[in-house]
Amino acid sequence: MYIAMNRFTVTTQNAEAFEALWLGRDSQLKSVEGFVEFHMLKGPAVDGQILYASHTVWASIEAFRGWTKSDAFRAAHKDAGSTMKLHEGAPTFEGFETIQHIS
C-alpha cells in the first residue's frame, strides 16, 4: 500500500470555508483504479491555526502515480489555485510506502 498526504495550515477564521470546500467537492477518487480510502484530518487549533491533512490510501505507489496522471486528477485540482487564500502557503506533500499493516 501507499499513503499520500497533503498538509494544509489554515487560520481559524478560514477553517469553516476550508472545510466547506472539502466537504462539498465532487470527489473522483472512487472511480480510480487502486484507490482504497480517503480521510480528511483536522488537528487542534494552536495559536490561531489548524493543521489539516488529506490522507489517501492506494493499493500501490503505481496506482497513486496513475491517479496523478489521470483526467480525474486534473478535474479534481482544476480550481486549486483559487483556494490558496484559504490556507497558508502551499500544501506540503508527504508520500509513504507501507512496510507493515495491522488491522
N, CA and C atoms as an extended XYZ file, in Angstrom:
309
Properties=species:S:1:pos:R:3:atomname:S:1:resname:S:1:resid:I:1 pbc="F F F"
N         0.833       -1.178        0.000 N   MET     1
C         0.000        0.000        0.000 CA  MET     1
C         0.880        1.245        0.000 C   MET     1
N         0.274        2.348       -0.417 N   TYR     2
C         0.954        3.639       -0.459 CA  TYR     2
C         0.008        4.678        0.121 C   TYR     2
N         0.537        5.538        0.981 N   ILE     3
C        -0.267        6.594        1.590 CA  ILE     3
C         0.257        7.938        1.109 C   ILE     3
N        -0.646        8.742        0.577 N   ALA     4
C        -0.306       10.087        0.098 CA  ALA     4
C        -1.030       11.098        0.967 C   ALA     4
N        -0.273       12.084        1.478 N   MET     5
C        -0.861       13.100        2.341 CA  MET     5
C        -0.465       14.487        1.873 C   MET     5
N        -1.389       15.406        1.988 N   ASN     6
C        -1.104       16.827        1.807 CA  ASN     6
C        -1.503       17.523        3.092 C   ASN     6
N        -0.577       18.300        3.652 N   ARG     7
C        -0.860       19.052        4.878 CA  ARG     7
C        -1.135       20.505        4.529 C   ARG     7
N        -2.167       21.062        5.181 N   PHE     8
C        -2.581       22.444        4.976 CA  PHE     8
C        -2.628       23.147        6.321 C   PHE     8
N        -2.042       24.325        6.418 N   THR     9
C        -2.160       25.151        7.611 CA  THR     9
C        -3.211       26.213        7.329 C   THR     9
N        -4.258       26.235        8.152 N   VAL    10
C        -5.408       27.101        7.924 CA  VAL    10
C        -5.632       27.964        9.161 C   VAL    10
N        -5.837       29.253        8.966 N   THR    11
C        -6.154       30.107       10.106 CA  THR    11
C        -7.561       29.762       10.601 C   THR    11
N        -7.814       29.981       11.881 N   THR    12
C        -9.120       29.632       12.440 CA  THR    12
C       -10.249       30.407       11.746 C   THR    12
N        -9.998       31.625       11.286 N   GLN    13
C       -11.059       32.376       10.609 CA  GLN    13
C       -11.391       31.804        9.232 C   GLN    13
N       -10.497       31.015        8.630 N   ASN    14
C       -10.756       30.395        7.331 CA  ASN    14
C       -11.194       28.936        7.445 C   ASN    14
N       -11.212       28.393        8.653 N   ALA    15
C       -11.480       26.968        8.843 CA  ALA    15
C       -12.841       26.546        8.299 C   ALA    15
N       -13.865       27.307        8.577 N   GLU    16
C       -15.213       26.935        8.135 CA  GLU    16
C       -15.289       26.872        6.608 C   GLU    16
N       -14.740       27.856        5.924 N   ALA    17
C       -14.754       27.877        4.452 CA  ALA    17
C       -13.897       26.754        3.879 C   ALA    17
N       -12.746       26.490        4.503 N   PHE    18
C       -11.860       25.411        4.054 CA  PHE    18
C       -12.577       24.063        4.161 C   PHE    18
N       -13.223       23.828        5.288 N   GLU    19
C       -13.947       22.573        5.482 CA  GLU    19
C       -15.111       22.450        4.502 C   GLU    19
N       -15.838       23.534        4.284 N   ALA    20
C       -16.961       23.509        3.342 CA  ALA    20
C       -16.473       23.161        1.934 C   ALA    20
N       -15.315       23.682        1.562 N   LEU    21
C       -14.735       23.388        0.256 CA  LEU    21
C       -14.492       21.888        0.112 C   LEU    21
N       -13.868       21.282        1.099 N   TRP    22
C       -13.561       19.853        1.039 CA  TRP    22
C       -14.815       18.999        1.136 C   TRP    22
N       -15.716       19.358        2.034 N   LEU    23
C       -16.912       18.541        2.228 CA  LEU    23
C       -17.886       18.643        1.061 C   LEU    23
N       -17.825       19.733        0.309 N   GLY    24
C       -18.738       19.934       -0.802 CA  GLY    24
C       -18.194       19.542       -2.158 C   GLY    24
N       -16.963       19.090       -2.219 N   ARG    25
C       -16.359       18.787       -3.520 CA  ARG    25
C       -16.889       17.487       -4.108 C   ARG    25
N       -16.786       17.382       -5.415 N   ASP    26
C       -17.199       16.183       -6.140 CA  ASP    26
C       -15.960       15.317       -6.338 C   ASP    26
N       -15.723       14.403       -5.415 N   SER    27
C       -14.528       13.563       -5.468 CA  SER    27
C       -14.626       12.554       -6.608 C   SER    27
N       -13.530       12.379       -7.299 N   GLN    28
C       -13.428       11.401       -8.382 CA  GLN    28
C       -12.663       10.157       -7.945 C   GLN    28
N       -12.258       10.099       -6.680 N   LEU    29
C       -11.361        9.041       -6.219 CA  LEU    29
C       -11.925        7.638       -6.398 C   LEU    29
N       -13.189        7.433       -6.110 N   LYS    30
C       -13.765        6.085       -6.179 CA  LYS    30
C       -13.708        5.484       -7.578 C   LYS    30
N       -13.569        6.326       -8.585 N   SER    31
C       -13.531        5.831       -9.964 CA  SER    31
C       -12.118        5.464      -10.420 C   SER    31
N       -11.122        5.694       -9.568 N   VAL    32
C        -9.731        5.488       -9.966 CA  VAL    32
C        -9.247        4.117       -9.499 C   VAL    32
N        -8.664        3.370      -10.416 N   GLU    33
C        -8.144        2.049      -10.095 CA  GLU    33
C        -7.038        2.154       -9.047 C   GLU    33
N        -7.119        1.311       -8.043 N   GLY    34
C        -6.102        1.275       -6.992 CA  GLY    34
C        -6.415        2.149       -5.794 C   GLY    34
N        -7.477        2.952       -5.861 N   PHE    35
C        -7.876        3.770       -4.718 CA  PHE    35
C        -8.450        2.861       -3.639 C   PHE    35
N        -8.033        3.085       -2.378 N   VAL    36
C        -8.520        2.288       -1.255 CA  VAL    36
C        -9.440        3.112       -0.363 C   VAL    36
N        -8.928        4.245        0.158 N   GLU    37
C        -9.764        5.086        1.024 CA  GLU    37
C        -9.170        6.477        1.177 C   GLU    37
N       -10.026        7.392        1.632 N   PHE    38
C        -9.632        8.781        1.836 CA  PHE    38
C       -10.131        9.250        3.199 C   PHE    38
N        -9.308       10.057        3.856 N   HIS    39
C        -9.698       10.715        5.110 CA  HIS    39
C        -9.228       12.161        5.049 C   HIS    39
N       -10.067       13.084        5.467 N   MET    40
C        -9.635       14.469        5.658 CA  MET    40
C        -9.501       14.641        7.157 C   MET    40
N        -8.305       14.952        7.612 N   LEU    41
C        -7.999       15.023        9.032 CA  LEU    41
C        -7.898       16.473        9.500 C   LEU    41
N        -8.331       16.711       10.728 N   LYS    42
C        -8.300       18.047       11.319 CA  LYS    42
C        -7.622       17.956       12.683 C   LYS    42
N        -6.582       18.758       12.855 N   GLY    43
C        -5.896       18.811       14.137 CA  GLY    43
C        -6.498       19.895       15.024 C   GLY    43
N        -5.959       20.054       16.220 N   PRO    44
C        -6.459       21.086       17.133 CA  PRO    44
C        -6.009       22.486       16.700 C   PRO    44
N        -6.739       23.486       17.135 N   ALA    45
C        -6.348       24.878       16.888 CA  ALA    45
C        -5.223       25.234       17.854 C   ALA    45
N        -4.132       25.760       17.317 N   VAL    46
C        -2.985       26.190       18.111 CA  VAL    46
C        -2.537       27.548       17.591 C   VAL    46
N        -2.529       28.528       18.452 N   ASP    47
C        -2.087       29.877       18.083 CA  ASP    47
C        -2.804       30.410       16.836 C   ASP    47
N        -4.109       30.163       16.754 N   GLY    48
C        -4.903       30.702       15.655 CA  GLY    48
C        -4.804       29.947       14.350 C   GLY    48
N        -4.176       28.758       14.363 N   GLN    49
C        -4.034       27.965       13.145 CA  GLN    49
C        -4.455       26.520       13.401 C   GLN    49
N        -4.937       25.874       12.344 N   ILE    50
C        -5.341       24.471       12.406 CA  ILE    50
C        -4.610       23.724       11.300 C   ILE    50
N        -4.047       22.561       11.643 N   LEU    51
C        -3.394       21.711       10.652 CA  LEU    51
C        -4.421       20.707       10.135 C   LEU    51
N        -4.612       20.692        8.818 N   TYR    52
C        -5.459       19.703        8.153 CA  TYR    52
C        -4.563       18.816        7.303 C   TYR    52
N        -4.966       17.573        7.106 N   ALA    53
C        -4.223       16.671        6.225 CA  ALA    53
C        -5.198       15.828        5.416 C   ALA    53
N        -5.014       15.846        4.106 N   SER    54
C        -5.763       14.918        3.252 CA  SER    54
C        -4.934       13.631        3.220 C   SER    54
N        -5.569       12.519        3.524 N   HIS    55
C        -4.895       11.240        3.717 CA  HIS    55
C        -5.539       10.227        2.770 C   HIS    55
N        -4.807        9.829        1.737 N   THR    56
C        -5.346        8.918        0.741 CA  THR    56
C        -4.539        7.631        0.734 C   THR    56
N        -5.228        6.503        0.765 N   VAL    57
C        -4.576        5.200        0.737 CA  VAL    57
C        -4.784        4.589       -0.643 C   VAL    57
N        -3.679        4.084       -1.209 N   TRP    58
C        -3.674        3.482       -2.540 CA  TRP    58
C        -3.163        2.049       -2.448 C   TRP    58
N        -3.547        1.219       -3.392 N   ALA    59
C        -3.098       -0.172       -3.425 CA  ALA    59
C        -1.587       -0.260       -3.629 C   ALA    59
N        -1.021        0.726       -4.333 N   SER    60
C         0.424        0.729       -4.625 CA  SER    60
C         0.856        2.133       -5.014 C   SER    60
N         2.166        2.334       -5.042 N   ILE    61
C         2.686        3.624       -5.495 CA  ILE    61
C         2.360        3.830       -6.982 C   ILE    61
N         2.314        2.742       -7.738 N   GLU    62
C         1.969        2.841       -9.159 CA  GLU    62
C         0.527        3.325       -9.335 C   GLU    62
N        -0.379        2.853       -8.470 N   ALA    63
C        -1.775        3.312       -8.533 CA  ALA    63
C        -1.851        4.804       -8.239 C   ALA    63
N        -1.091        5.261       -7.234 N   PHE    64
C        -1.068        6.693       -6.915 CA  PHE    64
C        -0.529        7.498       -8.095 C   PHE    64
N         0.562        7.049       -8.671 N   ARG    65
C         1.141        7.762       -9.822 CA  ARG    65
C         0.164        7.804      -10.991 C   ARG    65
N        -0.589        6.708      -11.187 N   GLY    66
C        -1.606        6.692      -12.236 CA  GLY    66
C        -2.669        7.750      -11.983 C   GLY    66
N        -3.076        7.904      -10.725 N   TRP    67
C        -4.054        8.939      -10.343 CA  TRP    67
C        -3.533       10.321      -10.703 C   TRP    67
N        -2.255       10.590      -10.413 N   THR    68
C        -1.710       11.930      -10.656 CA  THR    68
C        -1.617       12.268      -12.141 C   THR    68
N        -1.720       11.254      -13.001 N   LYS    69
C        -1.648       11.478      -14.448 CA  LYS    69
C        -3.015       11.354      -15.122 C   LYS    69
N        -4.063       11.186      -14.316 N   SER    70
C        -5.392       10.913      -14.866 CA  SER    70
C        -6.211       12.182      -15.104 C   SER    70
N        -7.248       12.028      -15.917 N   ASP    71
C        -8.205       13.111      -16.139 CA  ASP    71
C        -8.940       13.433      -14.839 C   ASP    71
N        -9.199       12.410      -14.028 N   ALA    72
C        -9.880       12.618      -12.740 CA  ALA    72
C        -9.044       13.518      -11.834 C   ALA    72
N        -7.726       13.341      -11.825 N   PHE    73
C        -6.829       14.179      -11.021 CA  PHE    73
C        -6.891       15.629      -11.504 C   PHE    73
N        -6.806       15.815      -12.817 N   ARG    74
C        -6.868       17.173      -13.370 CA  ARG    74
C        -8.199       17.838      -13.039 C   ARG    74
N        -9.279       17.096      -13.116 N   ALA    75
C       -10.594       17.648      -12.782 CA  ALA    75
C       -10.677       18.014      -11.303 C   ALA    75
N       -10.124       17.170      -10.443 N   ALA    76
C       -10.178       17.414       -9.000 CA  ALA    76
C        -9.342       18.618       -8.587 C   ALA    76
N        -8.306       18.941       -9.344 N   HIS    77
C        -7.389       20.013       -8.975 CA  HIS    77
C        -7.502       21.253       -9.859 C   HIS    77
N        -8.515       21.314      -10.717 N   LYS    78
C        -8.615       22.425      -11.676 CA  LYS    78
C        -8.746       23.784      -11.014 C   LYS    78
N        -9.335       23.864       -9.836 N   ASP    79
C        -9.518       25.144       -9.153 CA  ASP    79
C        -8.581       25.326       -7.961 C   ASP    79
N        -7.538       24.517       -7.889 N   ALA    80
C        -6.653       24.539       -6.716 CA  ALA    80
C        -6.040       25.919       -6.472 C   ALA    80
N        -5.681       26.625       -7.510 N   GLY    81
C        -5.081       27.951       -7.339 CA  GLY    81
C        -6.014       28.958       -6.703 C   GLY    81
N        -7.302       28.811       -6.940 N   SER    82
C        -8.268       29.772       -6.399 CA  SER    82
C        -8.539       29.547       -4.910 C   SER    82
N        -8.125       28.414       -4.363 N   THR    83
C        -8.363       28.128       -2.942 CA  THR    83
C        -7.163       28.476       -2.072 C   THR    83
N        -6.082       28.934       -2.673 N   MET    84
C        -4.856       29.248       -1.921 CA  MET    84
C        -5.109       30.260       -0.812 C   MET    84
N        -6.084       31.135       -0.992 N   LYS    85
C        -6.347       32.158        0.015 CA  LYS    85
C        -6.884       31.558        1.319 C   LYS    85
N        -7.342       30.302        1.278 N   LEU    86
C        -7.904       29.677        2.474 CA  LEU    86
C        -6.850       29.045        3.377 C   LEU    86
N        -5.658       28.777        2.837 N   HIS    87
C        -4.605       28.180        3.662 CA  HIS    87
C        -3.305       28.958        3.498 C   HIS    87
N        -2.422       28.775        4.445 N   GLU    88
C        -1.153       29.493        4.479 CA  GLU    88
C        -0.120       28.771        3.611 C   GLU    88
N         0.354       29.413        2.581 N   GLY    89
C         1.375       28.817        1.723 CA  GLY    89
C         0.849       27.633        0.933 C   GLY    89
N         1.762       26.937        0.292 N   ALA    90
C         1.400       25.755       -0.494 CA  ALA    90
C         1.216       24.555        0.430 C   ALA    90
N         0.362       23.606        0.050 N   PRO    91
C         0.250       22.394        0.855 CA  PRO    91
C         1.573       21.628        0.821 C   PRO    91
N         1.837       20.884        1.878 N   THR    92
C         3.052       20.076        1.968 CA  THR    92
C         2.699       18.632        1.665 C   THR    92
N         3.310       18.060        0.620 N   PHE    93
C         3.046       16.668        0.243 CA  PHE    93
C         3.985       15.734        0.990 C   PHE    93
N         3.436       14.597        1.411 N   GLU    94
C         4.236       13.518        2.001 CA  GLU    94
C         3.711       12.200        1.453 C   GLU    94
N         4.592       11.351        0.960 N   GLY    95
C         4.202       10.038        0.446 CA  GLY    95
C         4.925        8.943        1.209 C   GLY    95
N         4.193        7.874        1.520 N   PHE    96
C         4.739        6.787        2.339 CA  PHE    96
C         4.406        5.433        1.756 C   PHE    96
N         5.409        4.583        1.612 N   GLU    97
C         5.166        3.190        1.297 CA  GLU    97
C         4.916        2.448        2.599 C   GLU    97
N         3.935        1.567        2.609 N   THR    98
C         3.590        0.832        3.815 CA  THR    98
C         4.549       -0.344        3.979 C   THR    98
N         5.181       -0.448        5.132 N   ILE    99
C         6.043       -1.595        5.406 CA  ILE    99
C         5.399       -2.573        6.378 C   ILE    99
N         4.344       -2.132        7.072 N   GLN   100
C         3.594       -3.028        7.945 CA  GLN   100
C         2.155       -2.516        8.042 C   GLN   100
N         1.210       -3.456        8.030 N   HIS   101
C        -0.209       -3.120        8.156 CA  HIS   101
C        -0.848       -4.109        9.111 C   HIS   101
N        -1.463       -3.616       10.162 N   ILE   102
C        -2.151       -4.451       11.125 CA  ILE   102
C        -3.602       -3.971       11.200 C   ILE   102
N        -4.545       -4.876       11.028 N   SER   103
C        -5.946       -4.452       11.133 CA  SER   103
C        -6.739       -5.462       11.941 C   SER   103
